[in-house]
């Protein structure tokens, strides 16, 4: 992951961007004239200067090429076979192969991949499930949806992931499972987490909904735990619009998931006596043939896109890591590849003359860089208390387990709080599909903001 031969000092970098880089900048179309380059580009766009990226020319998302992508989709449309059939089967076969899992089952979305996995591993009423607070809502709602209680493990702010060193102190006799979430597409330390899970006999369901093709020691995330869950929602790196998948090497579990996603109808080892009818309680979560056809088209470019994101992410990291007050993500030593659903760094306002993160984001957006402050604090949102106060929770849990004040206290995550409220900055994944030169210019935009932090701070 490290491109150590790519080190350039900050001074070299600035020099390159302000003198030698002119041609490259012109090539990018970012700066139209030399005068503009030497004067206006030193003024932040937020204060009336020229933006580093004047037109929003970032690669659009999702990628769709009518010439190469529509043949199978049209065949599906014209066949009239739109419900789950051989195209879904084919997509599942290819996704399992891509991830390196024995089996794959597609479902309607990542949320239901998680819901189904927990349900079919019988994680539910009475159980506690360990999860990171730094994630998308579905990682946590899937726990409550099944009747279990989420217990939050604080993050390692350098990696943005659940900190394995803080897991054991959260384990109680009620703990049943861990949901490691490979958030932002950066892998969790699955080797550590699996060891802890084994020691305490806990189930592991990976939320790999942002982790397509990410690897630890060349093994794809989603294949470490009993189940791995993926999302193919529109914004995701593997975009179908809607869609999700469960992968696993456990045949019995996968047969149960299949049956569950198909009204509970018999499937594989989930089969009753002949004539006994439906064996298990199920629901319906099937993917359609046209979704699978879109998926097969997208799958063809996922490997190359993932490589591009990795190359550009490490190059951008290299270019910004020496800017005071900018701390890019760290990957665990065992990570051989990340997915980069987002490019994250931590912003320290002290090194930017006290310029707030919100103002910094505004200034960076004004330069034409798509960015945001990311997640809000999940462990303090009202859905938790509302679940605790629901009729079902009151019926199934003893009163002392629903003491919400104590729960809040025990689930404080101070490092996550800092990430959410002060530090985290995300750059969108499509930016990483652009050129190396654009990565240099993002660094230039950040430098420009830093140099003018005083002035930007005064502007309201
Ligand atoms: C997107 C996402 C989900 C849910 O996937 P959907 O397909 O949107 O239902 C779950 N977990 C994480 C971390 C996600 O990013």
Coordinates of N, CA and C in Angstrom, one line a residue, residues 239-370:
X239 N -22.3 -0.8 -8.0 CA -23.6 -0.2 -8.0 C -24.6 -0.9 -8.9
X240 N -25.7 -1.4 -8.4 CA -26.8 -1.9 -9.2 C -28.0 -1.0 -9.1
X241 N -28.0 -0.2 -8.1 CA -29.2 0.7 -7.8 C -29.7 0.2 -6.4
X242 N -30.2 -1.0 -6.4 CA -30.5 -1.7 -5.1 C -30.0 -3.1 -5.2
X243 N -29.6 -3.7 -4.1 CA -29.2 -5.1 -4.2 C -28.2 -5.4 -3.0
X244 N -28.2 -6.6 -2.6 CA -27.2 -7.0 -1.6 C -26.9 -8.5 -1.7
X245 N -25.9 -8.9 -1.0 CA -25.5 -10.3 -1.0 C -25.0 -10.8 0.3
X246 N -25.2 -12.1 0.6 CA -24.6 -12.8 1.7 C -23.6 -13.8 1.1
X247 N -22.4 -13.8 1.6 CA -21.5 -14.9 1.2 C -21.1 -15.7 2.5
X248 N -20.8 -17.0 2.3 CA -20.4 -17.9 3.4 C -19.9 -19.2 2.9
X249 N -19.2 -19.9 3.7 CA -18.7 -21.2 3.4 C -19.6 -22.3 4.1
X250 N -20.6 -21.8 4.8 CA -21.4 -22.7 5.6 C -22.7 -23.1 4.9
X251 N -22.7 -24.3 4.4 CA -23.8 -24.7 3.5 C -25.2 -24.7 4.2
X252 N -25.2 -25.2 5.5 CA -26.5 -25.2 6.2 C -27.0 -23.8 6.4
X253 N -26.1 -22.9 6.8 CA -26.5 -21.5 7.0 C -27.0 -20.9 5.7
X254 N -26.3 -21.2 4.6 CA -26.7 -20.6 3.3 C -28.0 -21.2 2.8
X255 N -28.3 -22.5 3.1 CA -29.6 -23.1 2.7 C -30.7 -22.4 3.5
X256 N -30.4 -22.1 4.7 CA -31.5 -21.4 5.6 C -31.7 -20.0 5.0
X257 N -30.7 -19.3 4.7 CA -30.8 -18.0 4.1 C -31.6 -18.0 2.8
X258 N -31.3 -19.0 2.0 CA -32.0 -19.1 0.7 C -33.5 -19.3 1.0
X259 N -33.8 -20.3 1.8 CA -35.2 -20.6 2.2 C -35.9 -19.4 2.7
X260 N -35.3 -18.7 3.6 CA -35.8 -17.5 4.3 C -36.1 -16.4 3.2
X261 N -35.3 -16.2 2.3 CA -35.4 -15.2 1.3 C -36.5 -15.5 0.2
X262 N -37.0 -16.7 0.3 CA -37.9 -17.2 -0.7 C -39.2 -17.8 0.0
X263 N -39.8 -17.1 0.8 CA -41.0 -17.4 1.6 C -40.9 -18.5 2.6
X264 N -39.6 -19.0 2.8 CA -39.5 -20.2 3.7 C -39.6 -21.5 2.9
X265 N -39.7 -21.4 1.6 CA -39.9 -22.7 0.8 C -38.6 -23.6 1.0
X266 N -38.8 -24.9 0.9 CA -37.7 -25.8 1.1 C -36.6 -25.5 0.1
X267 N -35.4 -25.6 0.7 CA -34.2 -25.4 -0.2 C -33.0 -26.2 0.4
X268 N -32.4 -27.0 -0.4 CA -31.2 -27.8 0.1 C -31.5 -28.5 1.3
X269 N -30.7 -28.3 2.4 CA -30.9 -29.0 3.6 C -32.1 -28.6 4.4
X270 N -32.7 -27.4 4.0 CA -34.0 -27.0 4.6 C -35.1 -27.7 3.9
X271 N -35.4 -28.9 4.2 CA -36.4 -29.7 3.5 C -37.2 -30.5 4.5
X272 N -38.5 -30.5 4.5 CA -39.2 -31.3 5.4 C -39.6 -32.6 4.7
X273 N -40.5 -33.3 5.3 CA -41.0 -34.6 4.7 C -41.7 -34.2 3.4
X274 N -41.7 -35.1 2.5 CA -42.5 -34.8 1.2 C -43.9 -34.6 1.5
X275 N -44.4 -33.5 1.0 CA -45.8 -33.1 1.3 C -46.1 -32.4 2.5
X276 N -45.0 -32.1 3.3 CA -45.2 -31.4 4.6 C -45.4 -29.9 4.4
X277 N -45.1 -29.4 3.2 CA -45.3 -28.0 2.9 C -44.2 -27.2 3.4
X278 N -44.4 -25.9 3.6 CA -43.3 -25.0 4.0 C -42.8 -25.3 5.4
X279 N -41.5 -25.3 5.5 CA -40.9 -25.8 6.7 C -40.5 -24.7 7.7
X280 N -40.0 -23.6 7.1 CA -39.5 -22.5 8.1 C -40.3 -21.2 7.7
X281 N -40.3 -20.3 8.7 CA -40.9 -19.0 8.5 C -39.9 -18.2 7.7
X282 N -40.4 -17.6 6.6 CA -39.5 -16.9 5.7 C -40.2 -15.6 5.3
X283 N -39.5 -14.9 4.4 CA -40.1 -13.7 3.9 C -39.6 -13.7 2.4
X284 N -39.7 -12.6 1.7 CA -39.3 -12.6 0.3 C -38.4 -11.4 0.0
X285 N -37.2 -11.7 -0.4 CA -36.1 -10.7 -0.5 C -35.4 -10.9 -1.8
X286 N -36.0 -11.5 -2.9 CA -35.3 -11.9 -4.0 C -34.9 -10.7 -5.0
X287 N -33.7 -10.9 -5.5 CA -33.2 -10.0 -6.5 C -33.9 -10.3 -7.9
X288 N -34.0 -9.3 -8.8 CA -34.6 -9.6 -10.1 C -33.6 -9.9 -11.1
X289 N -34.0 -10.4 -12.2 CA -33.1 -10.8 -13.3 C -32.4 -9.5 -13.9
X290 N -33.2 -8.4 -14.0 CA -32.5 -7.2 -14.6 C -31.5 -6.6 -13.7
X291 N -31.8 -6.7 -12.4 CA -30.7 -6.2 -11.4 C -29.5 -7.0 -11.6
X292 N -29.6 -8.4 -11.7 CA -28.5 -9.2 -11.9 C -27.7 -8.9 -13.2
X293 N -28.4 -8.6 -14.2 CA -27.8 -8.3 -15.5 C -27.0 -7.0 -15.4
X294 N -27.5 -6.0 -14.6 CA -26.7 -4.8 -14.4 C -25.5 -5.1 -13.5
X295 N -25.7 -6.0 -12.5 CA -24.6 -6.4 -11.7 C -23.5 -7.1 -12.4
X296 N -23.8 -8.0 -13.4 CA -22.8 -8.6 -14.2 C -22.0 -7.6 -15.0
X297 N -22.7 -6.6 -15.5 CA -22.0 -5.6 -16.3 C -21.1 -4.8 -15.4
X298 N -21.5 -4.5 -14.2 CA -20.7 -3.7 -13.3 C -19.5 -4.5 -12.8
X299 N -19.7 -5.7 -12.6 CA -18.7 -6.6 -12.0 C -17.4 -6.6 -12.9
X300 N -17.7 -6.5 -14.2 CA -16.6 -6.5 -15.2 C -15.6 -5.4 -15.0
X301 N -16.0 -4.3 -14.4 CA -15.1 -3.1 -14.2 C -14.6 -2.9 -12.8
X302 N -15.2 -3.8 -11.9 CA -14.9 -3.5 -10.5 C -13.4 -3.7 -10.1
X303 N -12.8 -4.7 -10.7 CA -11.3 -5.0 -10.4 C -10.5 -3.8 -10.8
X304 N -10.7 -3.3 -12.0 CA -9.9 -2.2 -12.5 C -10.1 -1.0 -11.8
X305 N -11.4 -0.7 -11.5 CA -11.7 0.5 -10.7 C -11.1 0.5 -9.3
X306 N -11.1 -0.7 -8.7 CA -10.6 -0.9 -7.4 C -9.1 -0.6 -7.4
X307 N -8.4 -1.1 -8.4 CA -7.0 -0.8 -8.6 C -6.7 0.6 -8.7
X308 N -7.5 1.3 -9.5 CA -7.3 2.8 -9.7 C -7.5 3.5 -8.4
X309 N -8.6 3.1 -7.7 CA -8.8 3.8 -6.4 C -7.7 3.6 -5.4
X310 N -7.1 2.4 -5.4 CA -6.0 2.2 -4.5 C -4.7 3.0 -4.9
X311 N -4.4 3.0 -6.2 CA -3.3 3.8 -6.7 C -3.5 5.3 -6.3
X312 N -4.6 5.8 -6.7 CA -4.9 7.2 -6.4 C -5.0 7.6 -4.9
X313 N -5.5 6.7 -4.1 CA -5.6 6.9 -2.7 C -4.2 7.0 -2.1
X314 N -3.4 6.0 -2.4 CA -2.0 6.1 -1.8 C -1.2 7.3 -2.3
X315 N -1.5 7.7 -3.5 CA -0.8 8.9 -4.1 C -1.3 10.1 -3.4
X316 N -2.6 10.2 -3.2 CA -3.2 11.4 -2.5 C -2.7 11.4 -1.1
X317 N -2.7 10.3 -0.4 CA -2.2 10.2 0.9 C -0.8 10.7 1.0
X318 N 0.1 10.2 0.1 CA 1.5 10.7 0.0 C 1.6 12.2 -0.1
X319 N 0.7 12.7 -0.9 CA 0.7 14.2 -1.2 C 0.2 15.1 0.0
X320 N -0.6 14.5 0.8 CA -1.2 15.4 1.9 C -0.7 15.0 3.3
X321 N 0.1 13.9 3.4 CA 0.4 13.5 4.7 C 1.4 14.4 5.5
X322 N 2.1 15.2 4.7 CA 3.0 16.2 5.4 C 2.4 17.5 5.6
X323 N 1.2 17.7 5.2 CA 0.5 19.0 5.5 C 0.1 19.0 7.0
X324 N 0.6 20.0 7.8 CA 0.3 20.0 9.2 C -1.2 20.1 9.4
X325 N -1.7 19.2 10.3 CA -3.2 19.3 10.6 C -4.0 18.3 9.7
X326 N -3.3 17.6 8.8 CA -4.0 16.6 8.0 C -3.4 15.2 8.3
X327 N -4.2 14.3 8.8 CA -3.8 13.0 9.2 C -4.6 12.0 8.3
X328 N -4.0 11.5 7.2 CA -4.8 10.5 6.4 C -4.9 9.2 7.2
X329 N -5.9 8.4 6.7 CA -6.2 7.1 7.3 C -4.9 6.3 7.4
X330 N -4.9 5.3 8.3 CA -3.9 4.3 8.4 C -4.5 2.9 8.1
X331 N -3.8 2.1 7.3 CA -4.3 0.7 7.1 C -3.5 -0.2 8.0
X332 N -4.2 -1.2 8.5 CA -3.5 -2.2 9.4 C -2.4 -2.8 8.5
X333 N -1.4 -3.3 9.2 CA -0.2 -3.9 8.5 C -0.6 -5.1 7.6
X334 N -1.6 -5.8 8.0 CA -2.0 -7.0 7.3 C -2.9 -6.7 6.1
X335 N -3.3 -5.5 5.9 CA -4.1 -5.1 4.7 C -3.4 -5.1 3.4
X336 N -3.8 -5.9 2.5 CA -3.1 -6.0 1.2 C -3.9 -5.1 0.1
X337 N -5.1 -4.8 0.4 CA -5.9 -3.9 -0.5 C -7.1 -3.4 0.2
X338 N -7.4 -2.1 0.0 CA -8.6 -1.5 0.5 C -9.6 -1.3 -0.6
X339 N -10.9 -1.0 -0.3 CA -11.9 -0.8 -1.3 C -12.1 0.7 -1.6
X340 N -11.8 1.5 -0.6 CA -11.9 3.0 -0.7 C -13.3 3.4 -1.2
X341 N -14.3 3.1 -0.3 CA -15.6 3.7 -0.6 C -15.5 5.2 -0.4
X342 N -14.6 5.6 0.5 CA -14.3 7.0 0.7 C -12.9 7.1 1.0
X343 N -12.3 8.3 0.8 CA -11.0 8.6 1.2 C -11.0 9.5 2.5
X344 N -10.7 8.9 3.7 CA -10.8 9.7 4.9 C -9.5 10.3 5.4
X345 N -9.6 11.4 6.0 CA -8.5 11.9 6.8 C -9.0 12.7 8.0
X346 N -8.2 12.8 9.0 CA -8.6 13.6 10.2 C -8.0 15.0 10.1
X347 N -8.9 16.0 10.4 CA -8.5 17.4 10.3 C -8.3 17.9 11.7
X348 N -7.2 18.6 11.9 CA -6.9 19.2 13.2 C -6.9 20.7 13.1
X349 N -8.0 21.3 13.6 CA -8.1 22.7 13.3 C -7.1 23.6 14.0
X350 N -6.4 23.1 15.0 CA -5.3 23.8 15.7 C -4.2 24.2 14.7
X351 N -4.0 23.3 13.7 CA -3.0 23.6 12.8 C -3.5 24.4 11.6
X352 N -4.7 24.8 11.6 CA -5.3 25.6 10.6 C -5.8 26.9 11.3
X353 N -5.1 27.5 12.2 CA -5.4 28.7 12.9 C -6.8 28.6 13.6
X354 N -7.2 27.5 13.9 CA -8.5 27.3 14.6 C -9.7 27.3 13.7
X355 N -9.4 27.3 12.4 CA -10.5 27.2 11.4 C -11.4 26.0 11.6
X356 N -12.7 26.1 11.8 CA -13.5 25.0 12.2 C -13.6 24.0 11.0
X357 N -13.9 22.7 11.3 CA -14.0 21.7 10.3 C -15.0 22.1 9.2
X358 N -16.2 22.7 9.7 CA -17.3 23.0 8.8 C -16.8 24.0 7.8
X359 N -16.1 25.0 8.3 CA -15.5 26.1 7.4 C -14.5 25.5 6.4
X360 N -13.7 24.6 7.0 CA -12.7 24.0 6.1 C -13.4 23.2 5.0
X361 N -14.4 22.5 5.3 CA -15.2 21.7 4.3 C -15.8 22.6 3.3
X362 N -16.3 23.8 3.7 CA -16.9 24.7 2.8 C -15.9 25.3 1.9
X363 N -14.7 25.6 2.4 CA -13.6 26.1 1.6 C -13.1 25.1 0.6
X364 N -13.0 23.8 1.0 CA -12.5 22.8 0.1 C -13.6 22.5 -1.0
X365 N -14.9 22.5 -0.6 CA -15.9 22.4 -1.6 C -15.9 23.5 -2.6
X366 N -15.6 24.7 -2.1 CA -15.5 25.9 -3.0 C -14.4 25.7 -4.0
X367 N -13.3 25.0 -3.6 CA -12.2 24.7 -4.6 C -12.6 23.6 -5.6
X368 N -13.8 23.0 -5.4 CA -14.3 22.0 -6.3 C -14.0 20.6 -5.9
X369 N -13.7 20.4 -4.7 CA -13.4 19.0 -4.2 C -14.6 18.5 -3.4
X370 N -15.3 17.4 -3.9 CA -16.5 16.9 -3.2 C -16.0 16.2 -1.9

